[in-house]
Coordinates of C-alpha atoms in Angstrom, one line a residue:
Chain V
M22 CA -0.7 -143.1 117.6
R23 CA 0.7 -144.5 114.8
K24 CA 1.6 -148.0 114.8
R25 CA 5.3 -148.8 114.2
I26 CA 6.8 -152.0 112.6
V27 CA 10.0 -152.1 114.3
V28 CA 11.4 -154.7 112.5
G29 CA 11.7 -154.3 108.4
A30 CA 13.9 -152.5 106.0
H31 CA 13.0 -149.0 106.3
Y32 CA 15.3 -147.7 103.8
G33 CA 15.5 -150.8 101.3
F34 CA 17.1 -148.4 98.6
R35 CA 19.6 -147.7 100.8
D36 CA 20.7 -150.9 102.2
W37 CA 20.3 -152.3 98.3
L38 CA 22.9 -150.5 97.1
G39 CA 25.0 -150.3 99.8
Q40 CA 25.1 -154.2 99.7
R41 CA 26.1 -154.0 96.0
V42 CA 28.8 -151.1 96.8
T43 CA 30.5 -153.4 99.3
A44 CA 30.6 -156.3 97.1
V45 CA 32.2 -154.6 94.3
L46 CA 35.1 -153.4 97.0
M47 CA 35.4 -156.9 98.5
G48 CA 35.5 -158.3 95.2
L49 CA 38.5 -156.2 94.1
Y50 CA 40.1 -156.7 97.6
T51 CA 39.5 -160.8 96.9
V52 CA 41.6 -160.2 93.2
L53 CA 44.4 -157.9 95.2
L54 CA 45.1 -160.5 98.0
L55 CA 45.2 -163.2 95.3
A56 CA 47.8 -161.3 93.5
V57 CA 49.8 -160.2 96.6
L58 CA 50.0 -164.0 97.6
I59 CA 50.7 -165.1 94.1
V60 CA 53.5 -162.8 93.8
A61 CA 55.1 -162.8 97.6
R62 CA 54.7 -166.8 97.7
P63 CA 54.7 -166.4 101.6
A64 CA 56.3 -169.9 102.9
D65 CA 56.6 -169.4 106.6
Y66 CA 55.7 -167.0 109.3
L67 CA 57.9 -164.1 108.4
G68 CA 56.4 -164.4 105.1
W69 CA 52.9 -164.6 105.8
Y70 CA 53.2 -161.8 108.8
G71 CA 54.7 -159.5 106.1
I72 CA 51.7 -159.8 103.8
F73 CA 49.7 -157.7 106.5
S74 CA 52.1 -155.3 108.0
P75 CA 52.4 -152.6 105.4
V76 CA 49.9 -149.9 106.3
W77 CA 48.3 -149.7 103.2
M78 CA 47.6 -153.7 103.6
K79 CA 46.0 -153.1 107.0
I80 CA 44.0 -150.1 106.0
A81 CA 42.6 -152.5 102.8
T82 CA 41.9 -155.5 104.9
L83 CA 40.1 -153.7 107.9
T84 CA 37.8 -151.7 104.9
F85 CA 37.3 -155.0 103.5
I86 CA 35.8 -156.3 107.0
A87 CA 33.8 -153.1 107.5
C88 CA 32.5 -153.9 103.9
L89 CA 31.4 -157.4 105.2
L90 CA 29.7 -156.5 108.3
Y91 CA 27.8 -154.1 106.2
H92 CA 27.1 -156.8 103.4
A93 CA 26.4 -159.6 105.7
W94 CA 23.9 -157.5 107.7
V95 CA 21.9 -156.8 105.2
G96 CA 22.0 -160.5 103.5
V97 CA 21.2 -162.1 106.8
R98 CA 18.6 -159.8 107.6
D99 CA 17.1 -160.3 104.4
I100 CA 17.2 -164.2 105.4
W101 CA 15.3 -163.4 108.7
M102 CA 12.8 -161.1 106.9
D103 CA 12.0 -163.9 104.7
Y104 CA 11.2 -166.8 107.0
V105 CA 10.9 -165.5 110.5
K106 CA 7.7 -164.0 110.9
P107 CA 7.0 -163.2 114.6
T108 CA 8.1 -160.0 115.4
G109 CA 9.5 -160.9 118.8
L110 CA 11.8 -163.7 117.5
R111 CA 13.0 -161.7 114.3
L112 CA 14.3 -158.7 116.3
V113 CA 16.1 -161.0 118.8
L114 CA 17.5 -162.9 115.7
E115 CA 18.7 -159.1 113.9
V116 CA 19.9 -158.0 117.3
G117 CA 21.9 -161.3 117.9
T118 CA 22.9 -160.7 114.1
I119 CA 24.5 -157.1 114.9
V120 CA 26.0 -158.2 118.0
W121 CA 28.0 -161.4 116.1
L122 CA 29.2 -158.8 113.3
V123 CA 30.1 -156.2 115.4
A124 CA 32.1 -158.6 117.6
C125 CA 33.9 -159.7 114.8
G126 CA 34.6 -156.6 113.9
M127 CA 36.1 -155.6 116.8
W128 CA 38.2 -158.9 117.0
A129 CA 39.4 -157.9 113.3
L130 CA 40.4 -154.3 115.0
K131 CA 42.6 -156.2 117.6
I132 CA 44.3 -158.7 114.7
F133 CA 45.2 -155.7 112.6
L134 CA 45.8 -153.2 114.9
Q135 CA 48.3 -154.7 117.5
Chain K
M42 CA -0.3 -155.2 111.6
T43 CA -3.4 -154.9 109.4
T44 CA -2.0 -155.0 106.4
S45 CA -0.2 -158.1 107.2
S46 CA -3.5 -159.8 108.2
V47 CA -4.9 -158.8 104.6
K48 CA -2.2 -160.5 102.8
A49 CA -2.2 -164.1 105.1
A50 CA -6.2 -163.5 103.6
R51 CA -4.9 -164.0 100.3
P52 CA -5.1 -167.3 98.2
R53 CA -1.2 -168.9 98.6
P54 CA 0.3 -170.7 95.7
K55 CA -0.5 -174.4 95.7
H56 CA 3.0 -176.0 95.2
L57 CA 5.2 -175.1 97.8
D58 CA 6.1 -178.9 98.6
L59 CA 10.0 -178.8 98.5
T60 CA 10.1 -182.4 96.9
K61 CA 7.6 -181.3 93.9
I62 CA 9.3 -178.1 92.9
R63 CA 12.0 -178.5 90.2
L64 CA 14.2 -175.7 90.5
P65 CA 15.7 -173.8 87.5
L66 CA 19.3 -173.5 87.1
P67 CA 18.8 -169.7 88.0
G68 CA 17.1 -170.9 91.1
W69 CA 20.0 -173.0 92.3
V70 CA 22.4 -170.3 91.7
S71 CA 19.8 -168.4 94.1
I72 CA 19.4 -170.2 97.0
M73 CA 22.8 -171.5 97.0
H74 CA 24.0 -167.7 97.2
R75 CA 21.7 -167.8 100.2
I76 CA 23.2 -170.8 101.9
S77 CA 26.7 -170.0 101.1
G78 CA 26.5 -166.4 102.5
A79 CA 24.7 -167.9 105.4
A80 CA 27.6 -170.3 105.8
L81 CA 30.5 -167.8 105.4
F82 CA 28.5 -165.6 108.0
L83 CA 28.4 -168.5 110.5
A84 CA 32.1 -169.2 109.9
L85 CA 33.4 -165.7 110.6
P86 CA 34.9 -166.2 114.2
L87 CA 37.0 -169.4 113.0
L88 CA 38.0 -167.7 110.0
L89 CA 39.0 -164.8 112.3
W90 CA 40.4 -167.4 114.8
L91 CA 42.6 -168.9 112.4
L92 CA 43.6 -165.6 111.0
D93 CA 44.3 -164.1 114.6
M94 CA 46.8 -167.3 115.5
S95 CA 48.5 -167.3 112.2
L96 CA 49.1 -163.7 112.5
G97 CA 49.9 -163.4 116.4
T98 CA 52.7 -165.4 117.2
E99 CA 55.3 -167.6 115.6
V100 CA 54.2 -170.3 117.7
G101 CA 50.5 -170.2 116.8
F102 CA 51.5 -170.3 113.3
D103 CA 53.4 -173.2 113.7
A104 CA 50.6 -175.1 115.8
L105 CA 48.2 -174.2 113.0
A106 CA 49.7 -177.0 111.0
G107 CA 48.4 -179.7 113.9
V108 CA 44.8 -177.8 113.2
F109 CA 44.6 -177.9 109.4
G110 CA 45.9 -181.6 109.3
Q111 CA 42.5 -182.3 111.2
W112 CA 40.0 -184.2 108.5
W113 CA 37.2 -182.3 109.8
M114 CA 38.9 -179.0 109.6
K115 CA 39.9 -179.8 106.0
L116 CA 36.4 -180.5 105.5
I117 CA 35.4 -177.4 106.8
L118 CA 37.8 -175.7 104.8
A119 CA 37.2 -176.8 101.5
G120 CA 33.5 -176.3 102.0
L121 CA 33.9 -172.3 103.1
G122 CA 36.3 -172.3 99.7
W123 CA 33.3 -173.8 97.7
A124 CA 31.0 -171.0 99.4
Y125 CA 33.2 -168.3 98.6
L126 CA 33.7 -169.0 95.2
H127 CA 30.3 -169.9 94.5
H128 CA 28.8 -166.3 96.8
F129 CA 31.6 -164.4 94.4
C130 CA 30.8 -165.7 91.0
A131 CA 27.1 -165.8 91.6
G132 CA 27.7 -162.2 93.1
V133 CA 29.1 -161.2 89.9
R134 CA 26.3 -162.4 88.2
Y135 CA 23.9 -160.4 90.1
L136 CA 25.5 -157.1 89.5
L137 CA 25.7 -157.9 85.8
L138 CA 21.5 -158.9 86.1
D139 CA 21.4 -155.4 88.3
M140 CA 23.0 -153.1 85.5
H141 CA 20.5 -155.2 83.3
K142 CA 23.2 -156.9 81.5
G143 CA 22.0 -160.7 80.4
V144 CA 18.2 -160.4 81.4
D145 CA 16.7 -162.3 78.8
L146 CA 15.7 -166.1 79.7
A147 CA 18.4 -167.4 77.5
S148 CA 21.2 -165.2 78.9
A149 CA 20.4 -165.6 82.4
R150 CA 20.3 -169.4 82.2
A151 CA 23.5 -169.4 80.2
S152 CA 25.1 -167.0 82.9
A153 CA 23.6 -169.5 85.9
A154 CA 25.4 -172.6 84.1
A155 CA 28.9 -170.3 83.9
V156 CA 28.8 -169.8 87.5
Y157 CA 28.8 -173.3 87.9
F158 CA 31.6 -173.9 85.2
V159 CA 33.8 -171.2 86.8
S160 CA 33.3 -172.3 90.3
V161 CA 33.0 -175.9 91.0
P162 CA 36.6 -176.2 89.1
L163 CA 37.9 -173.9 91.6
A164 CA 36.3 -175.2 94.2
A165 CA 37.7 -178.3 93.2
L166 CA 41.0 -177.0 93.3
V167 CA 40.8 -175.6 96.7
A168 CA 39.6 -178.6 97.9
W169 CA 42.4 -180.5 96.3
R170 CA 45.2 -178.4 97.7
V171 CA 43.2 -178.9 100.9
F172 CA 43.4 -182.4 101.1
L173 CA 46.3 -183.4 99.9

């Protein structure tokens, strides 16, 4: 039976490209959010709440967070691949990274969909 | 697994003493890109907690003034401000390098310096806003 390496980048180019596409989208969102904040200048709770209440802003923010999760997954996995050599430990760290990111994503959904 | 043992048998670079390595400026941009990215990854729950509290209720929003008043929170937020700015600026540089723009040594060194010229003053501005 062929030996398989269970921890590693099996789709290097796809992840490389995905990390860059998500970077561009997050950069655009950063500029958009800054522009909105500069124009609206929220000073109290209602002003701040109003920034994120339009549906388009919720969609943009959740898209940003989806991009962030994928981008961070590729980046953090690169760190584990560079510095952590034992397969078992690296697998544990990679699974932990996924759990961490998915939990953050769920929290973001709770914040912006309630 | 045989491929990795073959790799391990190869002669390793001699100078891996971190105190002896003199990292050029683009190297500093690179390692700081990694460190700032890791810091932002670890800070995600804190940032989500702040976001949740600020958007959830008016009581939560007002309570944040007390949270932001803590010196250690100011330090963390100023640090994360730097991390985001450095990661952003260095990221733009890497996107340009990936498109084969500015890959010669002189341009690459100049753009590495530009990352610091843009991100450090902006980070100082963020720190100033956070602390004062």
